[in-house]
Amino acid sequence: MYNKIKELIEEYSTIIIHRHFNPDGDAYGTQMGLKSIIKLNYPNKSVYAVGDVNQFSFVGEVDHIDDSVYKNALVIIVDVSVSHLISDDRYKLADHVIVIDHHLNASNVADTELNDPTHIACAQIIADFAIEMNLEVNKEAARALFTGIATDSGRFKYPATSAKTFEIAAFLIGKGIDIQEIYERLYTETFNFKKLRGYFINNFQLTKKKVAYMKNDLTVKEHFNVSTFIVSRGMVNQMADLEDVEIWANFTLNEEQQVFVELRSKRHSIVHVARKYGGGGHALACGCTLNSLEESDLVLNDLDQLLEEVNQ
Ligand SMILES: [Mn+2]
């Protein structure tokens, strides 16, 4: 599959790279790292990165392009497979769409698909691709890809972190990147963010099977002046690393009266619960969307039942 992707990159003169909404370090890092690698190895090609921006924009600048650029272009979508999560739906205008992802979802938009969940980060796939295909990687690309790997692996801590992860990290560090600069960017918090963490630590609840959870109505984001995304995905792991807590869940209402659900588990796969409610993701880190905070109890009941079954 690496060969096929390289051939497609070589075939097209215009390449536009997409990724998911609310980009995390991996989505951003993969996108910017791939853009740098293609530009470095194929200087005559026009390469663009598009999508919404947030605090991870230190990794690289997005491009603002006209619809006409998509004519006869190759689109590469990274770190996401399914249409409703892709930032900027103009990928539909492209001549050919490649999806490169490591989530457990089949793509509904790909002409060519590479999905390898053995990689802890999509950025790890891109680095592996570059190494295997003998493509040059410069410091700029290495900085972006290292950011992706460091963030999606929870700083080299999550279970899918492998020997390969460290080999690739070593390769990227060898390109002269400043790890301290990257970590300072990743760890610096705003005053509100720090206070919000304290709020979570002080207020989470437990079900009878000790699923830790928070239900957040709109007052939480308003009080701390942060986005729904920060309250939701940004805060779920404030309930991690708790004694006797195997699973934790974060339910966050938004202005459209939808509830974003973030589910995490220490060791038991929970992705089937996310899928039951129309969501998906990784075995131990996944999510879904509900129509009201009351429905949260259905999810919590399913998680309690799961723990009852696995602990029998
Ligand atoms: Mn990822």
Short mmCIF file of C-alpha atoms and ligand atoms in Angstrom, two decimals:
data_model
loop_
_atom_site.label_atom_id
_atom_site.label_comp_id
_atom_site.label_asym_id
_atom_site.label_seq_id
_atom_site.Cartn_x
_atom_site.Cartn_y
_atom_site.Cartn_z
CA MET A 1 0.00 0.00 0.00
CA TYR A 2 2.91 2.41 0.66
CA ASN A 3 3.99 1.90 -2.97
CA LYS A 4 0.51 2.69 -4.27
CA ILE A 5 0.31 5.86 -2.17
CA LYS A 6 3.73 7.00 -3.34
CA GLU A 7 2.71 6.39 -6.96
CA LEU A 8 -0.44 8.45 -6.51
CA ILE A 9 1.54 11.30 -4.93
CA GLU A 10 3.90 11.18 -7.91
CA GLU A 11 1.02 11.14 -10.39
CA TYR A 12 -0.69 14.35 -9.23
CA SER A 13 0.72 17.86 -9.40
CA THR A 14 -1.72 19.30 -6.84
CA ILE A 15 -2.18 17.61 -3.46
CA ILE A 16 -4.50 18.85 -0.70
CA ILE A 17 -4.33 17.36 2.78
CA HIS A 18 -7.40 17.20 5.04
CA ARG A 19 -7.94 15.87 8.59
CA HIS A 20 -10.67 15.82 11.24
CA PHE A 21 -12.48 18.74 12.91
CA ASN A 22 -11.12 19.96 16.24
CA PRO A 23 -7.68 18.71 15.25
CA ASP A 24 -5.60 17.13 17.99
CA GLY A 25 -1.82 17.05 17.91
CA ASP A 26 -1.85 13.94 15.75
CA ALA A 27 -4.29 15.25 13.15
CA TYR A 28 -2.33 18.51 12.88
CA GLY A 29 1.07 16.86 13.12
CA THR A 30 0.26 14.22 10.49
CA GLN A 31 -1.16 16.81 8.12
CA MET A 32 1.73 19.28 8.43
CA GLY A 33 4.37 16.54 8.52
CA LEU A 34 3.04 14.95 5.32
CA LYS A 35 2.83 18.36 3.63
CA SER A 36 6.47 19.11 4.50
CA ILE A 37 7.63 15.69 3.29
CA ILE A 38 5.85 15.98 -0.07
CA LYS A 39 7.12 19.54 -0.62
CA LEU A 40 10.67 18.54 0.28
CA ASN A 41 10.79 15.48 -1.97
CA TYR A 42 8.68 16.84 -4.83
CA PRO A 43 9.43 20.59 -4.92
CA ASN A 44 7.48 21.12 -8.14
CA LYS A 45 4.16 19.99 -6.67
CA SER A 46 1.58 22.34 -5.13
CA VAL A 47 0.75 21.03 -1.66
CA TYR A 48 -1.89 22.51 0.66
CA ALA A 49 -3.19 21.78 4.16
CA VAL A 50 -6.76 22.81 4.98
CA GLY A 51 -9.17 22.77 7.93
CA ASP A 52 -10.19 24.48 11.16
CA VAL A 53 -7.53 25.76 13.56
CA ASN A 54 -6.99 25.72 17.33
CA GLN A 55 -4.15 25.75 19.89
CA PHE A 56 -2.20 23.15 17.88
CA SER A 57 -1.63 25.63 15.06
CA PHE A 58 1.95 26.05 16.38
CA VAL A 59 2.64 22.90 14.33
CA GLY A 60 2.03 24.71 11.04
CA GLU A 61 -0.17 27.15 9.15
CA VAL A 62 -3.24 26.02 7.21
CA ASP A 63 -3.77 27.21 3.63
CA HIS A 64 -6.84 29.04 2.32
CA ILE A 65 -7.56 27.86 -1.21
CA ASP A 66 -10.27 28.29 -3.85
CA ASP A 67 -12.57 25.46 -4.90
CA SER A 68 -10.89 25.52 -8.32
CA VAL A 69 -7.66 24.16 -6.80
CA TYR A 70 -9.44 20.82 -6.28
CA LYS A 71 -9.89 20.27 -10.01
CA ASN A 72 -7.76 17.25 -11.03
CA ALA A 73 -6.21 17.24 -7.55
CA LEU A 74 -5.31 14.43 -5.19
CA VAL A 75 -6.75 14.72 -1.68
CA ILE A 76 -5.14 12.87 1.22
CA ILE A 77 -7.31 12.68 4.34
CA VAL A 78 -5.39 11.83 7.51
CA ASP A 79 -6.30 10.67 11.03
CA VAL A 80 -10.00 10.27 10.14
CA SER A 81 -11.95 7.94 7.85
CA VAL A 82 -15.60 8.92 7.95
CA SER A 83 -17.22 11.79 6.08
CA HIS A 84 -19.00 13.59 8.93
CA LEU A 85 -15.76 14.11 10.90
CA ILE A 86 -13.68 15.52 8.04
CA SER A 87 -12.90 19.24 8.25
CA ASP A 88 -13.74 21.06 4.97
CA ASP A 89 -16.00 18.89 2.81
CA ARG A 90 -14.45 20.09 -0.46
CA TYR A 91 -12.44 16.86 -0.55
CA LYS A 92 -15.46 15.73 -2.62
CA LEU A 93 -14.25 17.95 -5.48
CA ALA A 94 -10.97 16.05 -5.87
CA ASP A 95 -10.10 13.57 -8.60
CA HIS A 96 -8.88 10.91 -6.15
CA VAL A 97 -9.14 10.56 -2.36
CA ILE A 98 -6.62 8.66 -0.23
CA VAL A 99 -7.48 8.02 3.43
CA ILE A 100 -4.63 7.29 5.84
CA ASP A 101 -5.87 6.49 9.34
CA HIS A 102 -5.28 4.39 12.44
CA HIS A 103 -8.83 4.40 13.89
CA LEU A 104 -11.02 1.31 13.81
CA ASN A 105 -13.41 2.70 11.21
CA ALA A 106 -13.96 1.74 7.59
CA SER A 107 -13.91 4.77 5.32
CA ASN A 108 -16.96 5.87 3.35
CA VAL A 109 -15.02 8.38 1.24
CA ALA A 110 -11.76 6.68 0.18
CA ASP A 111 -10.75 5.69 -3.34
CA THR A 112 -7.55 4.34 -1.77
CA GLU A 113 -7.46 3.46 1.93
CA LEU A 114 -4.63 2.69 4.35
CA ASN A 115 -5.93 1.96 7.83
CA ASP A 116 -3.48 0.47 10.30
CA PRO A 117 -4.62 0.50 13.94
CA THR A 118 -1.35 -1.08 15.08
CA HIS A 119 0.16 2.42 14.88
CA ILE A 120 -0.31 4.53 18.01
CA ALA A 121 -0.49 7.68 15.89
CA CYS A 122 -1.30 8.51 12.31
CA ALA A 123 1.94 10.52 12.37
CA GLN A 124 3.76 7.25 13.04
CA ILE A 125 2.31 5.82 9.80
CA ILE A 126 3.54 8.86 7.83
CA ALA A 127 7.02 8.62 9.38
CA ASP A 128 7.12 4.88 8.67
CA PHE A 129 5.96 5.53 5.10
CA ALA A 130 8.71 8.12 4.58
CA ILE A 131 11.39 5.81 5.99
CA GLU A 132 10.23 2.75 4.02
CA MET A 133 9.90 4.73 0.78
CA ASN A 134 13.30 6.44 1.22
CA LEU A 135 11.77 9.89 1.29
CA GLU A 136 13.72 12.72 2.89
CA VAL A 137 12.44 14.06 6.23
CA ASN A 138 13.58 17.50 7.41
CA LYS A 139 13.43 19.15 10.83
CA GLU A 140 10.11 20.86 10.09
CA ALA A 141 8.43 17.57 9.17
CA ALA A 142 10.03 15.77 12.12
CA ARG A 143 8.76 18.42 14.57
CA ALA A 144 5.19 17.98 13.29
CA LEU A 145 5.31 14.17 13.26
CA PHE A 146 6.92 13.98 16.71
CA THR A 147 4.12 16.21 18.07
CA GLY A 148 1.57 13.77 16.62
CA ILE A 149 3.23 10.73 18.11
CA ALA A 150 3.87 12.33 21.53
CA THR A 151 0.25 13.48 21.86
CA ASP A 152 -1.59 10.40 20.54
CA SER A 153 0.59 8.10 22.65
CA GLY A 154 -0.06 10.13 25.82
CA ARG A 155 3.66 11.00 25.88
CA PHE A 156 4.68 7.41 25.05
CA LYS A 157 2.45 5.90 27.73
CA TYR A 158 -0.68 4.38 26.12
CA PRO A 159 -0.75 0.61 25.49
CA ALA A 160 -0.24 0.69 21.71
CA THR A 161 3.11 2.47 22.24
CA SER A 162 5.56 -0.01 20.70
CA ALA A 163 9.22 -0.53 19.92
CA LYS A 164 8.38 0.95 16.54
CA THR A 165 7.06 4.10 18.23
CA PHE A 166 10.41 4.62 19.95
CA GLU A 167 12.42 3.74 16.83
CA ILE A 168 10.50 6.32 14.85
CA ALA A 169 10.73 8.88 17.66
CA ALA A 170 14.51 8.35 17.69
CA PHE A 171 14.62 8.83 13.92
CA LEU A 172 12.65 12.09 14.22
CA ILE A 173 14.74 13.40 17.13
CA GLY A 174 17.78 12.68 14.95
CA LYS A 175 16.53 15.35 12.56
CA GLY A 176 17.44 17.99 15.13
CA ILE A 177 14.06 18.85 16.65
CA ASP A 178 13.84 20.67 19.99
CA ILE A 179 11.74 18.38 22.21
CA GLN A 180 11.68 20.89 25.07
CA GLU A 181 10.12 23.49 22.79
CA ILE A 182 7.41 21.02 21.74
CA TYR A 183 6.66 19.94 25.32
CA GLU A 184 6.51 23.52 26.52
CA ARG A 185 3.89 24.20 23.82
CA LEU A 186 1.92 21.11 24.84
CA TYR A 187 2.01 21.60 28.61
CA THR A 188 1.45 25.33 29.03
CA GLU A 189 -2.10 25.87 30.31
CA THR A 190 -4.29 28.90 30.62
CA PHE A 191 -5.50 29.99 34.05
CA ASN A 192 -9.07 28.89 33.16
CA PHE A 193 -7.93 25.48 32.00
CA LYS A 194 -6.09 24.82 35.26
CA LYS A 195 -9.16 25.92 37.28
CA LEU A 196 -11.41 23.71 35.12
CA ARG A 197 -9.22 20.71 35.90
CA GLY A 198 -9.67 21.44 39.59
CA TYR A 199 -13.43 21.58 39.09
CA PHE A 200 -13.42 18.12 37.49
CA ILE A 201 -11.20 16.60 40.14
CA ASN A 202 -13.49 17.93 42.86
CA ASN A 203 -16.84 17.02 41.28
CA PHE A 204 -16.74 13.72 39.40
CA GLN A 205 -19.21 10.98 40.43
CA LEU A 206 -19.10 7.18 40.58
CA THR A 207 -21.68 4.59 39.47
CA LYS A 208 -22.25 1.51 41.59
CA LYS A 209 -19.64 -0.40 39.54
CA LYS A 210 -17.27 2.56 39.90
CA VAL A 211 -17.47 4.08 36.47
CA ALA A 212 -16.25 7.63 37.08
CA TYR A 213 -18.28 10.22 35.22
CA MET A 214 -19.15 13.88 34.79
CA LYS A 215 -22.29 15.38 33.28
CA ASN A 216 -21.59 18.91 32.08
CA ASP A 217 -24.36 21.32 31.17
CA LEU A 218 -23.67 24.63 29.41
CA THR A 219 -22.83 26.46 32.65
CA VAL A 220 -19.47 24.65 32.86
CA LYS A 221 -18.04 26.02 29.62
CA GLU A 222 -19.55 29.43 30.37
CA HIS A 223 -18.11 29.62 33.87
CA PHE A 224 -14.60 28.66 32.75
CA ASN A 225 -14.86 30.46 29.40
CA VAL A 226 -13.68 27.47 27.35
CA SER A 227 -15.01 25.51 24.36
CA THR A 228 -17.26 22.45 24.49
CA PHE A 229 -14.33 20.49 23.11
CA ILE A 230 -12.11 21.50 26.06
CA VAL A 231 -14.78 20.48 28.59
CA SER A 232 -15.41 17.24 26.71
CA ARG A 233 -12.24 15.69 25.31
CA GLY A 234 -9.90 18.04 27.12
CA MET A 235 -11.17 17.02 30.55
CA VAL A 236 -12.10 13.33 30.29
CA ASN A 237 -8.74 12.14 31.56
CA GLN A 238 -9.01 14.12 34.77
CA MET A 239 -10.81 10.93 35.86
CA ALA A 240 -7.95 8.64 34.71
CA ASP A 241 -5.54 6.82 37.03
CA LEU A 242 -8.06 6.36 39.83
CA GLU A 243 -7.81 3.40 42.17
CA ASP A 244 -10.51 0.76 41.40
CA VAL A 245 -11.86 2.78 38.45
CA GLU A 246 -11.64 0.80 35.20
CA ILE A 247 -13.79 3.03 33.01
CA TRP A 248 -14.50 6.75 32.97
CA ALA A 249 -16.98 8.79 30.95
CA ASN A 250 -17.53 12.48 30.23
CA PHE A 251 -20.91 13.82 29.02
CA THR A 252 -20.97 17.39 27.71
CA LEU A 253 -23.98 19.32 26.43
CA ASN A 254 -23.48 21.83 23.59
CA GLU A 255 -25.63 24.71 22.32
CA GLU A 256 -27.33 22.46 19.76
CA GLN A 257 -28.61 20.30 22.64
CA GLN A 258 -26.32 17.46 21.61
CA VAL A 259 -24.26 15.63 24.21
CA PHE A 260 -20.67 14.76 23.34
CA VAL A 261 -19.65 11.55 25.08
CA GLU A 262 -16.00 10.67 25.72
CA LEU A 263 -15.36 7.14 27.00
CA ARG A 264 -12.07 5.79 28.33
CA SER A 265 -11.05 2.43 29.76
CA LYS A 266 -7.92 1.06 31.41
CA ARG A 267 -8.01 -2.40 29.78
CA HIS A 268 -11.49 -3.62 28.73
CA SER A 269 -12.60 -2.70 25.21
CA ILE A 270 -15.55 -0.30 25.30
CA VAL A 271 -15.77 0.72 21.65
CA HIS A 272 -18.86 -1.49 21.13
CA VAL A 273 -20.71 0.72 23.62
CA ALA A 274 -19.73 3.84 21.66
CA ARG A 275 -20.83 2.12 18.43
CA LYS A 276 -24.18 1.16 19.97
CA TYR A 277 -24.91 4.90 20.22
CA GLY A 278 -23.67 5.70 16.72
CA GLY A 279 -20.08 6.56 17.66
CA GLY A 280 -16.71 4.84 17.40
CA GLY A 281 -12.97 5.26 17.91
CA HIS A 282 -10.31 3.14 19.57
CA ALA A 283 -10.86 0.11 21.82
CA LEU A 284 -9.93 2.02 25.00
CA ALA A 285 -10.68 5.59 23.89
CA CYS A 286 -13.85 6.31 21.97
CA GLY A 287 -16.94 8.46 21.88
CA CYS A 288 -20.45 9.08 20.61
CA THR A 289 -23.13 11.77 20.56
CA LEU A 290 -26.45 11.65 22.46
CA ASN A 291 -29.58 13.77 22.18
CA SER A 292 -29.91 14.66 25.87
CA LEU A 293 -28.03 14.50 29.16
CA GLU A 294 -30.70 12.08 30.44
CA GLU A 295 -29.56 9.49 27.90
CA SER A 296 -26.18 9.47 29.68
CA ASP A 297 -27.64 7.04 32.19
CA LEU A 298 -28.24 4.48 29.43
CA VAL A 299 -24.55 4.59 28.54
CA LEU A 300 -23.53 4.40 32.21
CA ASN A 301 -25.82 1.38 32.67
CA ASP A 302 -24.17 -0.36 29.70
CA LEU A 303 -20.72 0.35 31.14
CA ASP A 304 -21.75 -0.94 34.57
CA GLN A 305 -23.13 -4.08 32.94
CA LEU A 306 -19.90 -4.56 30.99
CA LEU A 307 -17.88 -4.35 34.22
CA GLU A 308 -20.23 -6.81 35.89
CA GLU A 309 -19.67 -9.28 33.04
CA VAL A 310 -15.87 -8.97 32.87
CA ASN A 311 -15.49 -9.17 36.64
CA GLN A 312 -17.56 -12.32 37.04
MN MN B 1 -4.62 10.00 15.72
#
